[in-house]
XYZ file of C-alpha atoms in Angstrom:
75
model
C 3.370 -0.715 7.180
C 4.196 -4.097 7.806
C 2.541 -3.614 10.869
C -0.937 -3.171 9.202
C -0.307 -6.411 7.134
C 0.231 -8.228 10.438
C -2.005 -7.064 12.345
C -4.701 -8.582 9.180
C -5.586 -11.491 10.910
C -5.617 -13.887 7.646
C -2.004 -12.158 7.251
C 0.139 -15.553 8.142
C 3.173 -15.151 10.106
C 5.600 -17.192 8.533
C 7.080 -15.488 6.675
C 6.145 -12.443 8.299
C 4.829 -8.872 6.052
C 7.188 -7.045 5.055
C 7.514 -3.795 3.178
C 10.312 -1.859 1.317
C 11.041 0.953 -0.933
C 10.868 -0.148 -4.519
C 11.391 2.879 -6.218
C 11.913 6.758 -6.464
C 10.305 7.738 -10.124
C 9.695 11.282 -11.092
C 9.295 12.155 -7.448
C 7.566 9.571 -6.575
C 8.295 7.163 -4.301
C 6.881 3.516 -4.345
C 7.071 0.778 -1.134
C 6.036 -2.625 -1.958
C 4.453 -4.634 0.967
C 4.500 -8.429 0.964
C 2.298 -10.229 3.148
C 1.345 -13.713 2.274
C -2.487 -15.876 2.548
C -4.528 -17.963 1.535
C -5.682 -18.426 -2.803
C -8.739 -18.036 -1.043
C -8.169 -14.880 0.403
C -5.949 -13.402 -2.005
C -8.418 -10.495 -3.315
C -9.688 -9.557 -0.641
C -6.487 -10.098 1.785
C -5.406 -7.197 -1.174
C -7.271 -4.359 -1.812
C -8.675 -4.220 2.305
C -4.977 -3.937 2.955
C -4.561 -0.978 0.348
C -6.771 0.206 2.276
C -6.211 -0.105 5.603
C -2.235 0.712 4.675
C -4.077 4.130 3.352
C -6.009 4.673 6.633
C -2.625 3.622 8.908
C -0.430 6.499 6.207
C -3.078 9.414 7.115
C -3.265 8.482 10.853
C 0.505 8.435 11.309
C 1.118 12.321 8.819
C 1.958 11.125 5.429
C -0.233 12.582 2.465
C -0.198 10.021 -0.768
C 0.905 11.925 -3.362
C -2.540 12.499 -5.713
C -2.391 12.516 -10.113
C -1.498 16.012 -11.153
C -3.399 16.137 -15.012
C -1.883 19.377 -16.526
C -4.592 20.428 -19.557
C -3.865 23.219 -22.278
C -7.043 24.584 -23.685
C -6.432 26.472 -27.353
C -8.555 28.448 -29.045
């Protein structure tokens, strides 16, 4: 994830991007990526980094969990 962030030319090299496991709740692992960029690039970098991170994880054979809903039908 850090490499995916660093590959975006809008992400600053200093401080370098960081990623960490930040939560383990309900069997779900949450990773957070910190990447710094110019304020004017923030929204584009945020959305594009999420999409790129998903692609990188899938290329590495890591599937992302999908939301699960239990539906009960009553007569």
